[in-house]
PDB file of N, CA and C in Angstrom:
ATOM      1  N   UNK M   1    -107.378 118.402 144.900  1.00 43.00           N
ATOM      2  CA  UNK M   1    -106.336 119.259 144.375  1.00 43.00           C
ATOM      3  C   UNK M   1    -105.076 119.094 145.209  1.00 43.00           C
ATOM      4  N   UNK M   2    -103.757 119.364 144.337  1.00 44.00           N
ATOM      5  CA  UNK M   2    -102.500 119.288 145.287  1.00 44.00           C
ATOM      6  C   UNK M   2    -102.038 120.407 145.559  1.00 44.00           C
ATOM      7  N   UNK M   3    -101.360 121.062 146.480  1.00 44.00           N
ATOM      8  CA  UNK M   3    -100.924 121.967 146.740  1.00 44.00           C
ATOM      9  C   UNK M   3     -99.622 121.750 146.693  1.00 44.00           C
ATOM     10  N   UNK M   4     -99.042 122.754 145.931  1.00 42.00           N
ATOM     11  CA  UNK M   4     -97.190 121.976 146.048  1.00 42.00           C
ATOM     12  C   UNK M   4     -96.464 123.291 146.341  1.00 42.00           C
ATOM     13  N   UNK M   5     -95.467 123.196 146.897  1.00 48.00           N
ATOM     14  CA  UNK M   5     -94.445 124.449 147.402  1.00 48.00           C
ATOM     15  C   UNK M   5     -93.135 124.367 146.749  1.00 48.00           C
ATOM     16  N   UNK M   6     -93.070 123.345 145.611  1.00 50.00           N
ATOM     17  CA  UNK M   6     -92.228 122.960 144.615  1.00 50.00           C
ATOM     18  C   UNK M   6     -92.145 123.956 144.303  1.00 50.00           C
ATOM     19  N   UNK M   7     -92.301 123.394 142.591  1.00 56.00           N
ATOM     20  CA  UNK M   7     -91.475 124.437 141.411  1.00 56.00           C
ATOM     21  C   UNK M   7     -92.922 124.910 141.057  1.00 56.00           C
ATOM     22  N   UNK M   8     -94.277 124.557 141.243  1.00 52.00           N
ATOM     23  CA  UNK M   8     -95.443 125.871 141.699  1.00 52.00           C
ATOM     24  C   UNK M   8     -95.838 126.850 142.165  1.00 52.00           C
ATOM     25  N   UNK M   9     -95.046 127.147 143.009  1.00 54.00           N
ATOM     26  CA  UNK M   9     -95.110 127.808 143.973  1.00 54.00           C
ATOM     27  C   UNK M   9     -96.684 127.531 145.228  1.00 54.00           C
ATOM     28  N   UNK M  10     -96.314 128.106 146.169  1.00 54.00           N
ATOM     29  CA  UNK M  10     -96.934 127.830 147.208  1.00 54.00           C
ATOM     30  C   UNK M  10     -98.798 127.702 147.297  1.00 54.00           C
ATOM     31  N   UNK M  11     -99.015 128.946 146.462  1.00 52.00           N
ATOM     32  CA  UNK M  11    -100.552 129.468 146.032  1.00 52.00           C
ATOM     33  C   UNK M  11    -101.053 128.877 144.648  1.00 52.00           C
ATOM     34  N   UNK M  12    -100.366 128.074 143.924  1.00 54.00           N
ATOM     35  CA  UNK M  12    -100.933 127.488 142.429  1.00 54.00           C
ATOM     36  C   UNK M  12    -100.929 125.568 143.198  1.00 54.00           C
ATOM     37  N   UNK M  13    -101.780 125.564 142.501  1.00 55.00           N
ATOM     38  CA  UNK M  13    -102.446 123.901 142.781  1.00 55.00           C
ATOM     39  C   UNK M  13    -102.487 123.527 141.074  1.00 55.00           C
ATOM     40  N   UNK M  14    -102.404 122.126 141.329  1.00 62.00           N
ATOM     41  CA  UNK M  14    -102.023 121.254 139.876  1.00 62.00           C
ATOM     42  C   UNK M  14    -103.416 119.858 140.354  1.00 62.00           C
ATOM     43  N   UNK M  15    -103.759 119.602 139.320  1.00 70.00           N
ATOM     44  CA  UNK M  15    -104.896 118.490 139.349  1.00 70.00           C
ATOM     45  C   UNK M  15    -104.199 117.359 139.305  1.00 70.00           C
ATOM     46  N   UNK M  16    -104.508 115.957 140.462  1.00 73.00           N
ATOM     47  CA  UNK M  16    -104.129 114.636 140.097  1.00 73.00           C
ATOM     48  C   UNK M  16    -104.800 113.712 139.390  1.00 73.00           C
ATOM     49  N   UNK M  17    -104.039 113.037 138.671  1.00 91.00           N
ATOM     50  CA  UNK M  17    -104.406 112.007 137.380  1.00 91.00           C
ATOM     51  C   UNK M  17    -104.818 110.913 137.956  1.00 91.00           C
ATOM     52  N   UNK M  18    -103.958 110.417 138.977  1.00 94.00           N
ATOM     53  CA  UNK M  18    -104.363 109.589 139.687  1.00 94.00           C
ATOM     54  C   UNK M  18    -104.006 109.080 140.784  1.00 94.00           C
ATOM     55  N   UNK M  19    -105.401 108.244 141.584  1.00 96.00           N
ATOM     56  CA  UNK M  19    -104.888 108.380 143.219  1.00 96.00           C
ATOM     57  C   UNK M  19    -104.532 106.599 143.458  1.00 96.00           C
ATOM     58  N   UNK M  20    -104.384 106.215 144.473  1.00 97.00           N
ATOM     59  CA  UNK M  20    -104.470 105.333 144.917  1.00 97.00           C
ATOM     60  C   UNK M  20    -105.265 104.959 146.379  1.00 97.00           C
ATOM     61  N   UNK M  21    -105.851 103.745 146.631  1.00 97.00           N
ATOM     62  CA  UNK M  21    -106.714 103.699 148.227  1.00 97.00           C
ATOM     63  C   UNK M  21    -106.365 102.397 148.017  1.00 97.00           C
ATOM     64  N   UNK M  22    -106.303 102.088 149.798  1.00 97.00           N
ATOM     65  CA  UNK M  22    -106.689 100.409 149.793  1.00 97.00           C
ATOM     66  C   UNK M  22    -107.645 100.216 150.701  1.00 97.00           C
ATOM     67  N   UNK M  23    -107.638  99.065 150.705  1.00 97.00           N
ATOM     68  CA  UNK M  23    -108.928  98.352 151.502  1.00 97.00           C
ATOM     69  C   UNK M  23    -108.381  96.909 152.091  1.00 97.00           C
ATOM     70  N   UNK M  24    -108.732  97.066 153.086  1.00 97.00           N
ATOM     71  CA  UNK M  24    -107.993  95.546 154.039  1.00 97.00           C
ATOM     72  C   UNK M  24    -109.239  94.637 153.354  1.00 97.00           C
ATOM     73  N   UNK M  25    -109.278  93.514 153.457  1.00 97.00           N
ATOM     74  CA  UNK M  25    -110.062  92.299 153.265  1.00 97.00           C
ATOM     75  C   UNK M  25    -109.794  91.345 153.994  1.00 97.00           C
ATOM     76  N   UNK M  26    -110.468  90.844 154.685  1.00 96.00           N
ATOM     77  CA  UNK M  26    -110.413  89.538 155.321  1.00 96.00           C
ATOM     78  C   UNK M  26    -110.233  88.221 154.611  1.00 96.00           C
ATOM     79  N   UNK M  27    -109.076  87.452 155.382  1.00 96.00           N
ATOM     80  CA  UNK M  27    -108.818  86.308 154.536  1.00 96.00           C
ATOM     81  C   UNK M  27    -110.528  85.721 154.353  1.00 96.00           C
ATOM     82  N   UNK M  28    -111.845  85.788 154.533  1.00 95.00           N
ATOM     83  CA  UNK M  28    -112.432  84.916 154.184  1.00 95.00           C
ATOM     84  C   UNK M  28    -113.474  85.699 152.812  1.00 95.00           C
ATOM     85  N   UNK M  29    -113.255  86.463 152.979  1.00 96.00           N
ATOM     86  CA  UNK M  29    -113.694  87.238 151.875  1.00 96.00           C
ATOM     87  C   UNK M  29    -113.112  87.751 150.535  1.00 96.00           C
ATOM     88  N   UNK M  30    -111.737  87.418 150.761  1.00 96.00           N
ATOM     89  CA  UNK M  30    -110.221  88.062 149.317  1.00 96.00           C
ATOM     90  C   UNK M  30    -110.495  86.934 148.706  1.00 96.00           C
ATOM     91  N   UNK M  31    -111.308  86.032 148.618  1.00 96.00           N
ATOM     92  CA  UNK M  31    -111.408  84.832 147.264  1.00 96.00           C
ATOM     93  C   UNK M  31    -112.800  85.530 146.929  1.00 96.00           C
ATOM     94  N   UNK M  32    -113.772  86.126 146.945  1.00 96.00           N
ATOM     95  CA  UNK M  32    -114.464  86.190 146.090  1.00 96.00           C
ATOM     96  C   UNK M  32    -114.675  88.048 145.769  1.00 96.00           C
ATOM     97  N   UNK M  33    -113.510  88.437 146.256  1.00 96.00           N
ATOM     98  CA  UNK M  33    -113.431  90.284 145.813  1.00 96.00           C
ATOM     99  C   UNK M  33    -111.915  89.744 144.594  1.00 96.00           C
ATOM    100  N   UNK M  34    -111.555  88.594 144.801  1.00 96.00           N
ATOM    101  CA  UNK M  34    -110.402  88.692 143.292  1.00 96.00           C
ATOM    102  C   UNK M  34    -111.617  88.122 142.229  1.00 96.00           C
ATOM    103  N   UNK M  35    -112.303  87.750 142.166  1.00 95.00           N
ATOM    104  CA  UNK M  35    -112.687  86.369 141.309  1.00 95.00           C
ATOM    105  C   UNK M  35    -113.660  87.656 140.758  1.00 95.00           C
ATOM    106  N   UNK M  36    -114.268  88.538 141.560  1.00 94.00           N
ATOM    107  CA  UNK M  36    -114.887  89.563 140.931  1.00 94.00           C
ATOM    108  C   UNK M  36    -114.437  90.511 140.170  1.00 94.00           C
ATOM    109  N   UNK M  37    -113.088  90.432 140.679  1.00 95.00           N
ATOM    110  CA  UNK M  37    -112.258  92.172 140.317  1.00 95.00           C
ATOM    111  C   UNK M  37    -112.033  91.133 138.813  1.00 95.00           C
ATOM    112  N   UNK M  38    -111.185  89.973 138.928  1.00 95.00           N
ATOM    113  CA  UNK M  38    -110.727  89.195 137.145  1.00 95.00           C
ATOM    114  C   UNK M  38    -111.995  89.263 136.361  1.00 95.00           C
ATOM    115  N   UNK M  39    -113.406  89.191 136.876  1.00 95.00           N
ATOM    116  CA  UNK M  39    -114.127  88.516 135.418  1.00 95.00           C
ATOM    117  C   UNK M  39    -114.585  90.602 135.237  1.00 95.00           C
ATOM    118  N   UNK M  40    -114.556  91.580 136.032  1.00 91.00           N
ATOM    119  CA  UNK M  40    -114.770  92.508 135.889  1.00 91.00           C
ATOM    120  C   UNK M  40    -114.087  93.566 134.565  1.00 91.00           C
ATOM    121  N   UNK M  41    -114.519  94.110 134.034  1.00 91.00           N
ATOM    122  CA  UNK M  41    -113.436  95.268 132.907  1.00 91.00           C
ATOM    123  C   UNK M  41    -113.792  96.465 133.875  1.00 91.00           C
ATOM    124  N   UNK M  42    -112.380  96.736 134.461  1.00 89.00           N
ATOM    125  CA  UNK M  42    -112.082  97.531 135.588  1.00 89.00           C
ATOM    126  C   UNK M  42    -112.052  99.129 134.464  1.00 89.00           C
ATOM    127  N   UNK M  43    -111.898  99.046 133.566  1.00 93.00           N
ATOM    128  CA  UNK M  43    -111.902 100.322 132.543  1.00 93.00           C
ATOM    129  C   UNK M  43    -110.542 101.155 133.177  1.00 93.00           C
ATOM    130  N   UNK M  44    -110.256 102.178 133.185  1.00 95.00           N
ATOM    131  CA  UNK M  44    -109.421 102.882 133.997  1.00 95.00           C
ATOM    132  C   UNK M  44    -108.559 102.539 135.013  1.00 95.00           C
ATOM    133  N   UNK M  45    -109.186 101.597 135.282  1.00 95.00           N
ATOM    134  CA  UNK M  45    -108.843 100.909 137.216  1.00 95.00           C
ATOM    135  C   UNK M  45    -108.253 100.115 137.014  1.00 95.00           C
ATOM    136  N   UNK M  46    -106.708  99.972 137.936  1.00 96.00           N
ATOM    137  CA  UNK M  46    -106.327  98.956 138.056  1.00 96.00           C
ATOM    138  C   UNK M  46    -106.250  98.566 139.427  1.00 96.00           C
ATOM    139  N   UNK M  47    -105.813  97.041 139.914  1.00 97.00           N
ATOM    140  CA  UNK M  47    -105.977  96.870 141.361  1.00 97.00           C
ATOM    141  C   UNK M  47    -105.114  95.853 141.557  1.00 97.00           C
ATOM    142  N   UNK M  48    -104.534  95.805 142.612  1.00 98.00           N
ATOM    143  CA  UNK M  48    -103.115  94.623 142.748  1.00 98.00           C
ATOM    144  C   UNK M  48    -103.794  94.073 144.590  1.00 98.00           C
ATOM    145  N   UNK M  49    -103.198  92.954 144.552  1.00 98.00           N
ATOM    146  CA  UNK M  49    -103.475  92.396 146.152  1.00 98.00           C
ATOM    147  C   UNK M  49    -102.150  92.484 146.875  1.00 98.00           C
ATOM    148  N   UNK M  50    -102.142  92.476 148.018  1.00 98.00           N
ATOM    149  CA  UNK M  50    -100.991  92.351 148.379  1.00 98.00           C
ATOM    150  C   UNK M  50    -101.550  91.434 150.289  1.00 98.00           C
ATOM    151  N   UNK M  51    -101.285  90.433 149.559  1.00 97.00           N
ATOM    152  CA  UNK M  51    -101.627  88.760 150.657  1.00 97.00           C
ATOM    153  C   UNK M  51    -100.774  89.032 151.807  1.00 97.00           C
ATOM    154  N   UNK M  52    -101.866  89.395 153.137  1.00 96.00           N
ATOM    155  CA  UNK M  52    -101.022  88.608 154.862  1.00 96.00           C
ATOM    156  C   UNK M  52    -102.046  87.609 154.808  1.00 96.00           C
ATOM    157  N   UNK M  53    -100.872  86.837 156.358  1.00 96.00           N
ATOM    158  CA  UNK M  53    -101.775  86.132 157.266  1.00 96.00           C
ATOM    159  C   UNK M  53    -103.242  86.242 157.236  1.00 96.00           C
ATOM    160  N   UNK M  54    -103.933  87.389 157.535  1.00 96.00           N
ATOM    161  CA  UNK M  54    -105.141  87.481 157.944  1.00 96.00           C
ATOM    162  C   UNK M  54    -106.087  88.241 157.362  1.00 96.00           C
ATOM    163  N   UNK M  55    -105.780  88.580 155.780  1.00 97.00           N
ATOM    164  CA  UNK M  55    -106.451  88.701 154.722  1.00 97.00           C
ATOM    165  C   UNK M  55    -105.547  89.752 153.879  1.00 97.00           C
ATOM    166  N   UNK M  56    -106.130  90.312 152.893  1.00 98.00           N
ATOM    167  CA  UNK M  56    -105.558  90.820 151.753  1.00 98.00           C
ATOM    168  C   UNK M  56    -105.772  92.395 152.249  1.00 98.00           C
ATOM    169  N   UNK M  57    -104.819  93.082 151.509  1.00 98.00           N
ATOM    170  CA  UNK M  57    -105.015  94.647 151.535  1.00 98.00           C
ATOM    171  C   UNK M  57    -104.644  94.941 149.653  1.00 98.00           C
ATOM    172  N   UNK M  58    -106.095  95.151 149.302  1.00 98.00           N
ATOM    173  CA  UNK M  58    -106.471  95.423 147.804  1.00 98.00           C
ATOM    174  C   UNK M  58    -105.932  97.576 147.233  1.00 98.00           C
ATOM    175  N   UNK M  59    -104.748  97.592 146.572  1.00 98.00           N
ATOM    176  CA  UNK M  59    -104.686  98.749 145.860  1.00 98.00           C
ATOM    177  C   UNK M  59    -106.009  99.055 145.005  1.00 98.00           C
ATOM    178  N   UNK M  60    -106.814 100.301 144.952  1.00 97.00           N
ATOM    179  CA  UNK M  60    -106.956 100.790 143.588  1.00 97.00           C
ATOM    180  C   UNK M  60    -106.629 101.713 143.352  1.00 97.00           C
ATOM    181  N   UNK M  61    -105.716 101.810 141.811  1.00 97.00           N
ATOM    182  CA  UNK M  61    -105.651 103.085 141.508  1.00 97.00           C
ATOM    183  C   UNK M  61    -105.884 103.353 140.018  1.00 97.00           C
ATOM    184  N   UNK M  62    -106.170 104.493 139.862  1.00 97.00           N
ATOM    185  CA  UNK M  62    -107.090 105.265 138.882  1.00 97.00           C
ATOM    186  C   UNK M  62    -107.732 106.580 139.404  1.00 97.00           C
ATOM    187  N   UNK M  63    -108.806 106.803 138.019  1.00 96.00           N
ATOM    188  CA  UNK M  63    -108.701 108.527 138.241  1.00 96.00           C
ATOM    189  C   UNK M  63    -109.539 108.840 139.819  1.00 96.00           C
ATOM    190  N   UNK M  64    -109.081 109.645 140.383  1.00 95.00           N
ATOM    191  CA  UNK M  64    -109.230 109.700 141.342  1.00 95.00           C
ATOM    192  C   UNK M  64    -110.835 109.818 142.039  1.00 95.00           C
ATOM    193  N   UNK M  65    -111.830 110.015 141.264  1.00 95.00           N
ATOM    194  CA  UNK M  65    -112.949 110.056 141.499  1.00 95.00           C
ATOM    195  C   UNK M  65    -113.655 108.724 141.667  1.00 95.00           C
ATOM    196  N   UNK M  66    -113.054 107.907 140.714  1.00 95.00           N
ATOM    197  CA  UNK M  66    -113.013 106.807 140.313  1.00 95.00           C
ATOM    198  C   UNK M  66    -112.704 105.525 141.545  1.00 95.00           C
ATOM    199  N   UNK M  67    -111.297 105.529 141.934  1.00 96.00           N
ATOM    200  CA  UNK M  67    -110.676 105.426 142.658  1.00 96.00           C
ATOM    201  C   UNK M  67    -111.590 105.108 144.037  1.00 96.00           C
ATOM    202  N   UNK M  68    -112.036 106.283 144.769  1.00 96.00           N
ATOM    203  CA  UNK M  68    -112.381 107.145 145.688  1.00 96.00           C
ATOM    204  C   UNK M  68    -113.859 106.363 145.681  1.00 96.00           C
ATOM    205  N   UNK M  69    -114.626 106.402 144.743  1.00 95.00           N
ATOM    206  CA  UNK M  69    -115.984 105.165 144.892  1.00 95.00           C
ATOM    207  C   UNK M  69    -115.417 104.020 144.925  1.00 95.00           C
ATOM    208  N   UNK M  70    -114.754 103.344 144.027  1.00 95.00           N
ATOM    209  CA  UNK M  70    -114.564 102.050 144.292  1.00 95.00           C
ATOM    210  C   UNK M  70    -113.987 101.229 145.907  1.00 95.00           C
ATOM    211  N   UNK M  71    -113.020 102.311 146.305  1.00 96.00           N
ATOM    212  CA  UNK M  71    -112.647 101.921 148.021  1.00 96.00           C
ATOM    213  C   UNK M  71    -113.952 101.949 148.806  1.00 96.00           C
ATOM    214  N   UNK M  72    -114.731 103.338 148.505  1.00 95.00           N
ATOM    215  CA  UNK M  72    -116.484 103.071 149.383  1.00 95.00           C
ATOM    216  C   UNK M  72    -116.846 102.238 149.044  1.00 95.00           C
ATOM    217  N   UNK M  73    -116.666 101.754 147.745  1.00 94.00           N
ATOM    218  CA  UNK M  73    -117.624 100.436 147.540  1.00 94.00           C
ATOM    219  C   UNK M  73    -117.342  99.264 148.498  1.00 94.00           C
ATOM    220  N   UNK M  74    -116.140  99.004 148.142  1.00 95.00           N
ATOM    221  CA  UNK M  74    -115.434  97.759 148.840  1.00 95.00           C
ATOM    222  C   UNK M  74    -115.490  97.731 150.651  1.00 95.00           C
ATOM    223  N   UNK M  75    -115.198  99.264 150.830  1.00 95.00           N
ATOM    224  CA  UNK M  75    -115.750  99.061 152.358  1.00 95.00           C
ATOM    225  C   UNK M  75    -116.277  98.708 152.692  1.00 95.00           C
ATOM    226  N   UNK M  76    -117.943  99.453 152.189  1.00 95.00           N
ATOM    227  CA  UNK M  76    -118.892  98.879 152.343  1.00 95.00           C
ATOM    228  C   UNK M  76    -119.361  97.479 152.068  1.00 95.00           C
ATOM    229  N   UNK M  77    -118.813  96.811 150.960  1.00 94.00           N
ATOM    230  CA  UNK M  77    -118.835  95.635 150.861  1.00 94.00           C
ATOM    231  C   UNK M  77    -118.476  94.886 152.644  1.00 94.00           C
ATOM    232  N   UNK M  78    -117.143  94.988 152.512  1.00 94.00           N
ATOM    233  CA  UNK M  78    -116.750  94.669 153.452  1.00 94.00           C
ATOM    234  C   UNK M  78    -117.412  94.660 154.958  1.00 94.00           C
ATOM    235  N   UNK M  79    -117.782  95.592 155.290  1.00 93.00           N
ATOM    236  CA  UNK M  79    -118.873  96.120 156.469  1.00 93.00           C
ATOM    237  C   UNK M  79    -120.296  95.426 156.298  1.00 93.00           C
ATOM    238  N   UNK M  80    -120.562  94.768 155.384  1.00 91.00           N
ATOM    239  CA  UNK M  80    -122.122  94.280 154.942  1.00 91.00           C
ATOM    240  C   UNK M  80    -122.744  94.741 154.621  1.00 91.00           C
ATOM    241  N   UNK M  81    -122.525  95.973 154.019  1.00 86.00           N
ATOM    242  CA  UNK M  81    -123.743  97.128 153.888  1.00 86.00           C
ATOM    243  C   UNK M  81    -123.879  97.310 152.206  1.00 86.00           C
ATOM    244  N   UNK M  82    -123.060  96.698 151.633  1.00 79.00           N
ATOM    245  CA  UNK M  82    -123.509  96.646 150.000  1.00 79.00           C
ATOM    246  C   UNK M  82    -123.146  95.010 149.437  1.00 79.00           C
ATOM    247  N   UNK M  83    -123.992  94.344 148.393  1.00 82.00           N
ATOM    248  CA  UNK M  83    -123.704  93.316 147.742  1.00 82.00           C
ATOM    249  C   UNK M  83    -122.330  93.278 146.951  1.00 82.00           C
ATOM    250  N   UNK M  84    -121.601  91.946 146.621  1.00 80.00           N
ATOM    251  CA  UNK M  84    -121.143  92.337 145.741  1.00 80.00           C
ATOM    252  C   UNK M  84    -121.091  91.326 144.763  1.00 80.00           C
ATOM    253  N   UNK M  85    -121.559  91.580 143.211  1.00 73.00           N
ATOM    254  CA  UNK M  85    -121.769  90.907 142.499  1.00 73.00           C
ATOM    255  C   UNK M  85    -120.817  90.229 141.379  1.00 73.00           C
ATOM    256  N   UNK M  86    -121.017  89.158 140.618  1.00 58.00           N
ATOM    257  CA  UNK M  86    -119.933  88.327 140.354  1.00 58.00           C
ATOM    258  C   UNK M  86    -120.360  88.311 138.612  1.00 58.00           C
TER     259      UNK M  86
END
């Protein structure tokens, strides 16, 4: 939930549509987390790369629940602790 001190006032909260997370990737691993994300139907999700030197830092954004697993996923990908399939 957001809390806004806008034109809400301080005590009313408004629901977000959607979030965004990233996830660093190592250059030796951002060739086979794109090749997954293209043959994938991301449904809701979209995801952009944005290429350094020393690997990729992957956007997702979508509904926020949504969102919010897919970065655990990829962490974990990342960390070795989940597969990821093609």
């Amino acid at each position: 939930r957001l809390r806004s001190a806008g034109r809400l006032g301080p005590s009313e909260s408004t629901h977000m549509s959607e979030a965004t997370y990233v996830v660093f990737v190592p250059k030796p691993m951002r060739g086979k987390l794109r090749n997954v994300l293209q043959s994938e139907d991301m449904g809701p999700m979209r995801w952009r790369e944005h290429r350094g030197l020393r690997g990729s830092e992957f956007y997702f954004t979508g509904p926020p629940g949504l969102a919010r697993r897919t970065h655990a996923y990829v962490m974990n990908w990342v960390a070795g602790i989940a597969p990821l399939s093609a």
